[in-house]
Short mmCIF file of C-alpha atoms and ligand atoms in Angstrom, two decimals:
data_model
loop_
_atom_site.label_atom_id
_atom_site.label_comp_id
_atom_site.label_asym_id
_atom_site.label_seq_id
_atom_site.Cartn_x
_atom_site.Cartn_y
_atom_site.Cartn_z
CA MET A 1 44.54 197.72 157.07
CA THR A 2 42.03 195.13 158.31
CA GLU A 3 43.06 191.98 160.18
CA LYS A 4 42.27 189.84 157.18
CA MET A 5 44.38 191.94 154.89
CA LEU A 6 47.40 191.40 157.11
CA LYS A 7 47.82 187.86 155.91
CA PHE A 8 48.42 189.14 152.42
CA THR A 9 51.34 191.34 153.45
CA LYS A 10 54.81 189.86 153.26
CA VAL A 11 56.14 188.23 156.42
CA ASP A 12 59.07 190.65 156.56
CA GLN A 13 56.73 193.62 156.62
CA GLN A 14 54.97 192.36 159.70
CA THR A 15 55.89 193.56 163.16
CA PRO A 16 55.73 191.10 166.09
CA ASN A 17 52.39 192.64 167.09
CA LYS A 18 50.89 192.13 163.68
CA ARG A 19 52.13 188.57 163.65
CA LYS A 20 50.26 187.93 166.90
CA VAL A 21 47.10 189.08 165.15
CA ASN A 22 47.84 186.65 162.33
CA SER A 23 48.20 183.69 164.64
CA ARG A 24 44.83 184.55 166.26
CA VAL A 25 43.07 184.45 162.95
CA ASP A 26 44.88 181.34 161.69
CA ASN A 27 41.93 179.32 162.99
CA PHE A 28 39.77 180.69 160.22
CA GLU A 29 41.87 179.14 157.46
CA GLU A 30 39.01 178.47 155.11
CA ILE A 31 37.60 182.00 155.25
CA TYR A 32 41.14 183.15 154.88
CA ASP A 33 41.96 181.07 151.84
CA GLU A 34 38.98 182.60 150.14
CA PHE A 35 40.01 186.06 151.29
CA ILE A 36 43.63 185.68 150.18
CA HIS A 37 42.50 184.37 146.84
CA GLU A 38 40.21 187.38 146.42
CA LYS A 39 42.98 189.71 147.51
CA ALA A 40 45.43 188.22 145.00
CA LYS A 41 42.79 188.52 142.30
CA GLU A 42 42.05 192.10 143.29
CA GLN A 43 45.73 193.06 143.23
CA SER A 44 46.29 191.28 139.92
CA SER A 45 43.31 193.05 138.37
CA ARG A 46 44.94 196.38 139.22
CA CYS A 47 47.67 195.71 136.64
CA SER A 48 47.01 198.06 133.71
CA GLN A 49 48.75 195.65 131.29
CA CYS A 50 50.74 198.64 130.08
CA GLY A 51 52.51 198.39 126.74
CA VAL A 52 56.04 198.52 128.17
CA PRO A 53 56.21 196.22 131.19
CA PHE A 54 58.70 198.17 133.30
CA CYS A 55 58.20 195.69 136.15
CA GLN A 56 59.38 192.84 133.92
CA VAL A 57 62.33 194.84 132.60
CA HIS A 58 63.47 195.58 136.16
CA CYS A 59 63.13 192.00 137.36
CA PRO A 60 66.57 190.35 137.03
CA LEU A 61 64.84 187.16 135.85
CA ASN A 62 62.73 189.04 133.34
CA ASN A 63 59.67 187.34 134.84
CA ASN A 64 56.59 187.59 132.69
CA ILE A 65 54.77 189.52 135.41
CA PRO A 66 51.90 191.07 133.39
CA ASP A 67 50.88 187.66 132.04
CA TRP A 68 50.89 185.86 135.38
CA LEU A 69 48.98 188.75 136.93
CA LYS A 70 46.38 188.43 134.17
CA LEU A 71 46.11 184.66 134.70
CA THR A 72 45.68 185.20 138.44
CA ALA A 73 43.00 187.83 137.89
CA GLU A 74 41.17 185.28 135.72
CA GLY A 75 41.55 182.57 138.38
CA ARG A 76 43.84 180.43 136.15
CA LEU A 77 46.25 179.73 138.97
CA LYS A 78 47.88 176.56 137.66
CA GLU A 79 48.88 178.32 134.46
CA ALA A 80 50.05 181.33 136.47
CA SER A 81 52.29 179.06 138.54
CA GLU A 82 53.69 177.32 135.46
CA LEU A 83 54.48 180.67 133.90
CA ALA A 84 56.13 181.94 137.08
CA HIS A 85 58.26 178.76 137.21
CA SER A 86 59.32 179.07 133.58
CA THR A 87 61.74 181.85 134.46
CA ASN A 88 62.33 181.36 138.19
CA ASN A 89 63.37 178.28 140.18
CA MET A 90 61.90 179.53 143.44
CA PRO A 91 59.22 182.20 142.88
CA GLU A 92 57.87 181.80 146.43
CA VAL A 93 61.31 182.73 147.81
CA CYS A 94 61.68 185.80 145.59
CA GLY A 95 58.09 186.81 146.32
CA ARG A 96 59.01 186.87 150.00
CA ILE A 97 62.45 188.45 150.05
CA CYS A 98 63.26 190.36 146.87
CA PRO A 99 63.64 194.08 147.56
CA GLN A 100 60.69 194.71 145.24
CA ASP A 101 60.75 198.45 145.99
CA ARG A 102 64.03 198.60 144.08
CA LEU A 103 63.07 196.08 141.38
CA CYS A 104 59.68 195.16 139.90
CA GLU A 105 57.30 197.07 142.19
CA GLY A 106 59.41 200.22 142.27
CA ASN A 107 59.02 200.41 138.50
CA CYS A 108 55.32 199.54 138.29
CA VAL A 109 53.59 202.21 136.18
CA ILE A 110 50.75 202.47 138.71
CA GLU A 111 53.30 203.16 141.45
CA GLN A 112 54.97 205.78 139.26
CA SER A 113 51.63 207.52 138.76
CA GLY A 114 51.19 207.76 142.53
CA HIS A 115 48.47 205.11 143.01
CA GLY A 116 50.52 202.49 144.83
CA THR A 117 52.18 199.53 143.17
CA VAL A 118 50.51 196.24 142.36
CA THR A 119 51.92 194.01 145.12
CA ILE A 120 53.78 191.81 142.63
CA GLY A 121 55.92 189.98 145.22
CA SER A 122 52.89 189.00 147.31
CA VAL A 123 51.03 187.72 144.26
CA GLU A 124 54.11 185.73 143.18
CA LYS A 125 54.29 184.20 146.67
CA TYR A 126 50.57 183.45 146.63
CA ILE A 127 50.60 181.80 143.21
CA THR A 128 53.47 179.49 144.19
CA ASP A 129 52.37 178.70 147.76
CA ASN A 130 48.96 177.80 146.34
CA ALA A 131 50.60 175.56 143.71
CA TRP A 132 52.53 173.74 146.46
CA GLU A 133 49.35 173.31 148.49
CA LYS A 134 47.46 171.92 145.51
CA GLY A 135 50.28 169.47 144.72
CA TRP A 136 50.99 170.99 141.31
CA ILE A 137 54.74 171.26 141.91
CA LYS A 138 56.26 167.88 141.15
CA PRO A 139 59.80 166.46 141.03
CA ILE A 140 61.55 166.35 137.66
CA VAL A 141 61.11 163.07 135.82
CA ILE A 142 63.97 162.25 133.43
CA GLU A 143 63.14 160.17 130.39
CA LYS A 144 66.73 159.22 129.69
CA GLU A 145 69.60 160.19 131.91
CA ILE A 146 72.64 161.57 130.07
CA ASN A 147 75.89 159.87 130.95
CA LEU A 148 77.64 163.13 131.89
CA SER A 149 77.93 164.61 135.34
CA VAL A 150 78.25 168.07 136.81
CA GLY A 151 79.67 168.83 140.26
CA ILE A 152 78.33 171.94 141.97
CA ILE A 153 80.13 173.49 144.92
CA GLY A 154 77.61 175.30 147.10
CA SER A 155 73.90 174.70 147.65
CA GLY A 156 72.78 178.33 147.86
CA PRO A 157 70.26 179.72 145.35
CA ALA A 158 72.89 179.91 142.56
CA GLY A 159 73.91 176.27 142.96
CA LEU A 160 70.33 175.03 143.37
CA ALA A 161 69.01 176.91 140.33
CA CYS A 162 71.85 175.62 138.16
CA ALA A 163 71.36 172.07 139.44
CA GLU A 164 67.65 172.10 138.66
CA GLU A 165 68.12 173.44 135.14
CA LEU A 166 70.80 170.82 134.35
CA ARG A 167 68.75 168.02 135.82
CA LYS A 168 65.77 169.00 133.65
CA ILE A 169 68.00 168.31 130.62
CA GLY A 170 68.97 164.93 132.06
CA TYR A 171 72.49 165.43 133.40
CA GLN A 172 73.69 163.74 136.57
CA VAL A 173 74.19 166.43 139.19
CA THR A 174 75.93 166.31 142.56
CA ILE A 175 75.95 169.29 144.93
CA TYR A 176 78.69 169.51 147.57
CA ASP A 177 78.24 171.79 150.58
CA ARG A 178 80.19 172.35 153.76
CA TYR A 179 77.03 172.96 155.78
CA ASP A 180 74.91 170.12 157.13
CA ARG A 181 71.78 171.45 155.39
CA PRO A 182 71.33 172.67 151.80
CA GLY A 183 70.16 176.21 151.03
CA GLY A 184 73.19 178.42 151.74
CA LEU A 185 72.15 181.80 153.09
CA LEU A 186 68.50 180.89 152.51
CA ILE A 187 68.76 178.41 155.37
CA TYR A 188 71.33 179.84 157.79
CA GLY A 189 71.61 183.56 156.89
CA ILE A 190 68.19 185.04 156.19
CA PRO A 191 66.02 184.93 159.34
CA ASN A 192 62.89 182.83 159.59
CA PHE A 193 60.65 185.89 160.02
CA LYS A 194 61.60 186.92 156.47
CA LEU A 195 61.84 183.48 154.90
CA GLU A 196 60.27 180.53 156.70
CA LYS A 197 62.62 177.55 156.64
CA PHE A 198 59.98 175.04 155.51
CA VAL A 199 59.86 177.01 152.25
CA VAL A 200 63.56 176.28 151.66
CA GLU A 201 63.35 172.68 152.86
CA ARG A 202 60.47 171.74 150.58
CA ARG A 203 62.43 173.12 147.59
CA THR A 204 65.58 171.17 148.40
CA LYS A 205 63.52 168.02 149.02
CA LEU A 206 61.96 168.45 145.59
CA LEU A 207 65.43 168.59 144.05
CA LYS A 208 66.50 165.47 145.94
CA ASP A 209 63.34 163.72 144.73
CA SER A 210 64.32 164.84 141.22
CA GLY A 211 67.51 162.79 141.42
CA ILE A 212 70.01 165.52 142.29
CA LYS A 213 72.55 164.17 144.77
CA PHE A 214 73.45 166.24 147.82
CA GLN A 215 76.71 165.69 149.67
CA GLN A 216 76.52 167.75 152.86
CA ASN A 217 79.36 168.40 155.33
CA ILE A 218 81.91 168.30 152.51
CA GLU A 219 84.14 171.32 152.21
CA ILE A 220 85.91 171.50 148.89
CA GLY A 221 89.52 172.42 149.53
CA LYS A 222 89.50 170.48 152.80
CA ASP A 223 87.48 167.25 152.67
CA LYS A 224 87.80 166.92 148.90
CA THR A 225 90.05 168.75 146.47
CA LEU A 226 89.02 170.64 143.37
CA LYS A 227 91.31 168.26 141.44
CA GLU A 228 89.30 165.26 142.67
CA LEU A 229 86.10 166.95 141.55
CA LYS A 230 87.56 167.73 138.12
CA GLU A 231 88.46 164.06 137.71
CA LYS A 232 85.02 162.91 138.79
CA HIS A 233 82.80 165.33 136.84
CA ASP A 234 82.58 166.59 133.27
CA ALA A 235 81.98 170.19 134.36
CA ILE A 236 82.00 172.11 137.62
CA LEU A 237 80.15 175.09 139.01
CA ILE A 238 81.59 177.15 141.86
CA ALA A 239 78.72 178.80 143.77
CA THR A 240 80.30 179.25 147.17
CA GLY A 241 78.98 182.71 148.12
CA VAL A 242 80.98 185.25 150.15
CA TYR A 243 81.54 184.59 153.82
CA LYS A 244 84.63 186.44 155.09
CA ALA A 245 83.19 188.91 157.61
CA ARG A 246 84.70 192.40 157.62
CA GLU A 247 86.40 193.15 160.92
CA VAL A 248 86.09 196.02 163.40
CA ASN A 249 89.74 196.45 164.35
CA ILE A 250 89.47 198.75 167.34
CA PRO A 251 90.81 198.35 170.89
CA GLY A 252 88.94 195.67 172.82
CA HIS A 253 87.94 193.67 169.72
CA ASN A 254 89.12 190.45 171.38
CA LEU A 255 86.69 190.73 174.30
CA LYS A 256 84.07 188.02 174.69
CA ASN A 257 80.49 188.44 173.40
CA ILE A 258 81.49 190.29 170.25
CA PHE A 259 80.20 188.22 167.34
CA PRO A 260 80.20 188.31 163.55
CA ALA A 261 76.66 188.66 162.17
CA MET A 262 76.61 185.20 160.61
CA GLU A 263 77.46 183.48 163.90
CA PHE A 264 74.54 185.24 165.57
CA LEU A 265 72.08 184.62 162.72
CA THR A 266 73.13 181.00 162.19
CA ALA A 267 72.58 180.18 165.87
CA SER A 268 69.13 181.74 165.73
CA ASN A 269 68.22 179.94 162.51
CA ARG A 270 69.51 176.61 163.83
CA LYS A 271 67.43 177.09 166.97
CA GLY A 272 64.38 177.78 164.81
CA LEU A 273 65.10 174.59 162.86
CA GLY A 274 64.98 172.62 166.11
CA ASP A 275 68.73 172.06 166.59
CA ASN A 276 70.25 171.93 170.03
CA VAL A 277 72.46 175.02 169.88
CA LYS A 278 74.73 175.02 172.91
CA GLU A 279 75.76 178.68 172.59
CA PHE A 280 72.13 179.67 172.41
CA GLU A 281 70.97 177.49 175.30
CA ASN A 282 73.74 178.73 177.60
CA GLY A 283 72.80 182.32 176.75
CA THR A 284 75.98 183.29 174.87
CA LEU A 285 74.24 183.85 171.54
CA ASN A 286 70.79 184.65 172.95
CA SER A 287 69.79 188.31 173.27
CA GLU A 288 67.07 187.77 175.88
CA ASN A 289 67.25 190.50 178.54
CA LYS A 290 70.47 191.87 177.09
CA ASN A 291 71.57 195.19 175.70
CA VAL A 292 72.48 194.47 172.09
CA VAL A 293 74.49 196.76 169.85
CA VAL A 294 74.75 196.06 166.13
CA ILE A 295 77.45 197.80 164.12
CA GLY A 296 76.61 198.39 160.46
CA GLY A 297 73.90 199.80 158.21
CA GLY A 298 73.18 197.14 155.58
CA ASP A 299 70.46 194.53 155.30
CA THR A 300 72.46 192.03 157.36
CA ALA A 301 72.58 194.57 160.21
CA MET A 302 68.80 194.95 159.91
CA ASP A 303 68.35 191.19 160.12
CA CYS A 304 70.49 191.15 163.28
CA VAL A 305 68.60 193.95 165.05
CA ARG A 306 65.24 192.44 164.11
CA THR A 307 66.37 189.00 165.30
CA ALA A 308 67.57 190.47 168.60
CA ILE A 309 64.26 192.23 169.25
CA ARG A 310 62.42 188.95 168.60
CA GLN A 311 64.65 187.26 171.17
CA ASN A 312 63.32 189.78 173.73
CA ALA A 313 66.46 191.83 174.10
CA LYS A 314 66.37 194.54 176.79
CA SER A 315 67.50 197.12 174.26
CA VAL A 316 68.68 196.99 170.64
CA LYS A 317 70.78 199.78 169.17
CA CYS A 318 72.22 200.07 165.70
CA ILE A 319 75.20 202.31 165.15
CA TYR A 320 76.03 203.53 161.68
CA ARG A 321 78.57 206.13 160.60
CA ARG A 322 76.40 207.89 158.01
CA ASP A 323 72.78 209.09 158.28
CA LYS A 324 69.51 207.37 157.39
CA GLU A 325 69.46 208.81 153.86
CA ASN A 326 72.89 207.34 153.16
CA MET A 327 72.38 203.86 154.59
CA PRO A 328 73.21 200.97 152.28
CA GLY A 329 70.30 198.88 153.58
CA SER A 330 66.83 198.97 152.08
CA VAL A 331 64.65 201.81 153.42
CA ARG A 332 61.83 199.32 153.91
CA GLU A 333 64.00 197.23 156.23
CA VAL A 334 65.06 200.28 158.26
CA ASN A 335 61.46 201.43 158.60
CA ASN A 336 60.44 197.95 159.75
CA ALA A 337 63.22 197.96 162.33
CA GLU A 338 62.27 201.41 163.61
CA GLU A 339 58.64 200.35 163.87
CA GLU A 340 59.73 197.39 165.99
CA GLY A 341 61.47 199.61 168.53
CA ILE A 342 65.10 199.47 167.43
CA GLU A 343 67.06 202.59 168.21
CA PHE A 344 69.30 203.90 165.45
CA ILE A 345 72.26 206.03 166.41
CA TRP A 346 73.04 207.70 163.11
CA LEU A 347 76.38 209.35 162.37
CA SER A 348 78.25 207.33 164.96
CA ASN A 349 81.35 205.18 164.81
CA PRO A 350 82.69 202.60 167.30
CA LYS A 351 85.99 203.71 168.82
CA LYS A 352 86.59 201.12 171.54
CA PHE A 353 85.00 198.01 173.05
CA ILE A 354 85.06 198.35 176.85
CA GLY A 355 85.04 195.50 179.39
CA SER A 356 87.35 193.27 181.44
CA ASP A 357 86.60 189.79 180.13
CA LYS A 358 83.33 190.31 178.27
CA VAL A 359 82.26 193.46 176.48
CA SER A 360 80.16 195.72 178.73
CA SER A 361 79.93 198.89 176.68
CA LEU A 362 81.06 200.61 173.53
CA LEU A 363 82.80 203.94 173.23
CA VAL A 364 81.32 205.68 170.24
CA GLU A 365 82.34 208.90 168.50
CA LYS A 366 80.02 211.22 166.63
CA MET A 367 80.48 211.79 162.91
CA LYS A 368 79.47 214.41 160.39
CA LEU A 369 79.22 214.08 156.63
CA GLY A 370 81.94 215.88 154.71
CA GLU A 371 82.71 216.25 151.02
CA PRO A 372 81.84 213.41 148.62
CA ASP A 373 84.64 210.84 148.19
CA SER A 374 85.72 209.11 144.95
CA SER A 375 82.53 206.98 145.04
CA GLY A 376 80.41 210.13 145.15
CA ARG A 377 79.12 209.42 148.67
CA LYS A 378 79.64 211.99 151.40
CA LYS A 379 82.57 210.96 153.52
CA PRO A 380 81.92 210.54 157.26
CA GLU A 381 84.33 212.57 159.41
CA VAL A 382 84.91 212.32 163.15
CA ILE A 383 83.71 215.20 165.32
CA PRO A 384 86.57 215.72 167.79
CA ASN A 385 85.86 215.19 171.53
CA SER A 386 82.40 213.82 170.83
CA GLU A 387 82.77 210.36 172.44
CA PHE A 388 79.96 208.80 174.42
CA GLU A 389 79.40 205.34 175.88
CA ILE A 390 76.57 202.90 175.24
CA LYS A 391 75.84 199.72 177.20
CA ALA A 392 76.48 196.48 175.34
CA ASP A 393 76.14 192.93 176.68
CA ILE A 394 76.42 191.66 173.12
CA ALA A 395 78.03 193.46 170.16
CA ILE A 396 77.40 192.22 166.63
CA LYS A 397 79.66 193.11 163.72
CA ALA A 398 77.62 193.46 160.52
CA LEU A 399 79.88 195.36 158.17
CA GLY A 400 79.53 193.12 155.14
CA PHE A 401 81.33 190.19 153.61
CA ASP A 402 84.33 189.61 151.37
CA PRO A 403 85.16 186.50 149.35
CA GLU A 404 87.43 183.87 150.80
CA ASN A 405 90.71 183.22 148.99
CA LEU A 406 89.50 180.42 146.72
CA PRO A 407 92.68 179.81 144.66
CA LYS A 408 94.41 179.18 147.99
CA LEU A 409 91.62 177.05 149.44
CA PHE A 410 91.29 175.07 146.21
CA ASN A 411 95.08 174.97 145.75
CA ASP A 412 94.79 176.11 142.14
CA SER A 413 96.50 179.34 141.13
CA ASN A 414 94.96 179.07 137.65
CA LEU A 415 91.67 180.22 139.11
CA LEU A 416 91.86 183.95 138.42
CA LEU A 417 90.23 186.60 140.60
CA SER A 418 88.92 190.11 140.05
CA LYS A 419 90.44 193.04 141.96
CA TRP A 420 87.70 192.53 144.58
CA GLY A 421 88.74 188.93 145.18
CA THR A 422 85.64 187.51 143.48
CA ILE A 423 86.03 184.87 140.78
CA LYS A 424 86.74 186.29 137.34
CA VAL A 425 84.38 184.89 134.72
CA ASN A 426 83.61 185.50 131.08
CA ILE A 427 80.35 187.39 131.68
CA LYS A 428 78.71 185.83 128.64
CA SER A 429 79.47 182.21 129.53
CA MET A 430 80.14 182.38 133.30
CA GLU A 431 83.22 180.27 132.60
CA THR A 432 86.23 180.87 134.84
CA SER A 433 89.85 180.94 133.75
CA ILE A 434 89.89 177.13 134.01
CA ASP A 435 88.38 175.07 131.20
CA GLY A 436 85.13 173.40 132.27
CA ILE A 437 84.82 175.31 135.55
CA PHE A 438 82.04 177.87 135.79
CA ALA A 439 81.03 180.22 138.63
CA ALA A 440 77.80 181.93 139.70
CA GLY A 441 76.17 183.99 142.45
CA ASP A 442 77.82 186.07 145.16
CA ILE A 443 81.25 184.57 144.54
CA VAL A 444 81.15 186.32 141.15
CA ARG A 445 79.17 189.47 141.99
CA GLY A 446 80.16 190.04 145.61
CA ALA A 447 77.39 190.13 148.24
CA SER A 448 74.21 190.59 146.20
CA LEU A 449 70.65 189.26 146.06
CA VAL A 450 68.93 185.89 145.84
CA VAL A 451 67.24 186.80 142.57
CA TRP A 452 70.62 187.57 140.96
CA ALA A 453 72.08 184.31 142.26
CA ILE A 454 69.17 182.43 140.64
CA LYS A 455 69.71 184.32 137.38
CA ASP A 456 73.43 183.47 137.42
CA GLY A 457 72.73 179.82 138.21
CA ARG A 458 70.34 179.57 135.26
CA ASP A 459 72.77 181.32 132.93
CA ALA A 460 75.61 179.05 134.05
CA ALA A 461 73.43 175.98 133.41
CA LEU A 462 72.89 177.08 129.79
CA SER A 463 76.63 177.55 129.29
CA ILE A 464 77.45 174.24 130.96
CA GLN A 465 74.97 172.53 128.65
CA LYS A 466 76.68 174.10 125.61
CA TYR A 467 80.09 173.16 126.97
CA LEU A 468 79.08 169.53 127.52
CA GLU A 469 77.42 169.24 124.12
CA ASN A 470 80.62 170.53 122.47
CA LYS A 471 82.67 168.12 124.52
CA GLN A 472 80.48 165.24 123.34
CA LEU A 473 80.73 166.38 119.73
CA LYS A 474 84.52 166.52 119.94
CA LYS A 475 84.58 162.99 121.38
CA ILE A 476 82.36 161.71 118.58
CA LYS A 477 84.52 163.41 115.92
CA ALA A 478 87.71 162.07 117.47
CA ALA A 479 86.31 158.51 117.59
C1 LIG B 1 71.88 187.97 156.64
C2 LIG B 1 71.59 188.07 155.18
C3 LIG B 1 70.32 188.44 154.76
C4 LIG B 1 70.03 188.52 153.41
N1 LIG B 1 68.77 188.89 153.04
C5 LIG B 1 68.46 188.93 151.72
C6 LIG B 1 67.15 189.29 151.31
O1 LIG B 1 66.28 189.60 152.11
N2 LIG B 1 66.88 189.28 149.97
C7 LIG B 1 67.81 188.94 149.03
O2 LIG B 1 67.50 188.90 147.84
N3 LIG B 1 69.07 188.62 149.41
C8 LIG B 1 69.42 188.61 150.72
N4 LIG B 1 70.69 188.29 151.11
C9 LIG B 1 71.68 187.96 150.06
C10 LIG B 1 71.49 186.53 149.53
O3 LIG B 1 71.28 185.65 150.59
C11 LIG B 1 72.70 186.11 148.71
O4 LIG B 1 72.90 187.06 147.68
C12 LIG B 1 72.50 184.73 148.06
O5 LIG B 1 72.20 183.75 149.03
C13 LIG B 1 73.75 184.31 147.28
O6 LIG B 1 73.56 183.02 146.79
P1 LIG B 1 74.80 182.06 146.46
O7 LIG B 1 74.19 180.80 145.98
O8 LIG B 1 75.74 182.78 145.58
O9 LIG B 1 75.58 181.83 147.83
P2 LIG B 1 75.13 181.32 149.27
O10 LIG B 1 73.68 181.44 149.49
O11 LIG B 1 76.02 182.02 150.20
O12 LIG B 1 75.49 179.77 149.25
C14 LIG B 1 76.82 179.35 149.14
C15 LIG B 1 76.95 177.93 149.66
O13 LIG B 1 78.27 177.46 149.38
C16 LIG B 1 78.74 176.70 150.46
N5 LIG B 1 80.20 176.69 150.42
C17 LIG B 1 81.04 177.75 150.54
N6 LIG B 1 82.32 177.35 150.41
C18 LIG B 1 82.30 176.02 150.22
C19 LIG B 1 83.30 175.01 150.03
N7 LIG B 1 84.59 175.33 149.98
N8 LIG B 1 82.92 173.73 149.89
C20 LIG B 1 81.60 173.38 149.94
N9 LIG B 1 80.62 174.28 150.10
C21 LIG B 1 80.95 175.58 150.23
C22 LIG B 1 78.16 177.40 151.67
O14 LIG B 1 78.12 176.52 152.77
C23 LIG B 1 76.78 177.80 151.17
O15 LIG B 1 75.82 176.80 151.45
C24 LIG B 1 71.03 188.22 152.46
C25 LIG B 1 72.31 187.88 152.88
C26 LIG B 1 72.60 187.80 154.23
C27 LIG B 1 73.99 187.46 154.67
S1 LIG B 2 61.71 187.76 141.16
FE1 LIG B 2 61.86 189.57 142.48
S2 LIG B 2 62.07 191.29 141.08
FE2 LIG B 2 61.31 189.54 139.87
S3 LIG B 2 59.05 189.72 139.91
FE3 LIG B 2 59.62 188.41 141.62
S4 LIG B 2 59.79 189.80 143.36
FE4 LIG B 2 59.86 191.10 141.53
#
């Protein structure tokens, strides 16, 4: 791959070394713009415009990929951007962070025939970044505002997508979020090296400029009740995500310097956003010159190890109880992490955190894979007397997330849950067990993907529109 070509790869595929190369060549922006444009054109021209667009079928948003590739190949970039936006509220985000190898690109016919996929995600990112640069992406202008309002709890991708779709129709929309910045996991979860924060901020600014109201630092269930929201708005969307970190309940778990993944990632993201983060400044949540151990094998664990290496950790180890083939995280992410110098200790399980006040090491036991369990996955079993110790100045728990207990938090037992603790909805309408309250995103699916949250948000908006129209009709009939 030549230096110039590097700029066309996704940020998350780039190692720190490659990124250094990029910053060197940033001075040649003009030559680059031309090059990137040519590269996007070249990639788009590779699309065979096959009869059955498997890429489109495997995109959760059913994006019209073949058509926007064709438009890009023909240099009709404004139309390509409009088409990309017709099904997706943030194509530049999905272009950067969708696991395309499992979605559109993994199902590209050219990939299937062994010739390497069209880089759909990169083209999607290019089309939209270019549209932003050219000033083609404009706030929504409402001809006549409808005198009905929707309250949205949560400003992650599900809440934002729903808000935008409802605003386009003309509804009054207010988003409530307990964080100080909108964006949900886009802003404080996903690291900057995968998704640059300006990309999220310019989207949320656009929505503010479109007349959507944002109320930050408001936790529903604490600062305002669900009942208050129901009284204030004509419909509600719950899009609160899943945040309860799974615990590692082994001896020593109360020692200092053992952190949940989100605490570690949020501090790093806040720092990147220019905040004064006390725990980072005083070294507590900074990996520099430290031995870091991350427990877990999913994408969040990969984000933690890759963040730690960028903070110049002395060593970064990831311990996971199964082997590489059976990791839940994306293979691409694991390969990136390995390339960046992270050491994976496969088939290993934490047995004890060791230390007097702070953690200083981890006692780990070796595992082997036994017979498949009820889920069909091979069950990890402990190998007796196989313990060994690894140094750890910081240990990060990245074992996944569960939903918080929302009926309790919202003080409403009518809000029914699934057996996994997620909100139960009618899958056709996204409506919960309470009339006029809808739900979308991770709080319905469990920890999932941005593209699915956007899809849910859009679907919920359609149902909320129907619900409000019916409500209006009933009022008119009753009058
Ligand atoms: C570290 C990490 C990395 C990830 N990387 C990727 C990736 O590369 N690609 C990908 O596709 N997906 C990724 N994901 C998953 C993706 O981020 C989520 O699936 C997606 O953000 C879910 O969107 P959401 O809108 O449902 O919830 P969220 O993004 O979680 O947003 C929920 C919002 O609700 C707010 N909230 C919660 N409770 C309340 C309350 N009571 N009152 C007010 N506000 C409240 C929260 O503050 C938050 O802002 C990652 C997840 C994590 C944790
Ligand atoms: S939204 Fe995701 S899955 Fe769909 S085309 Fe874009 S990158 Fe592929």
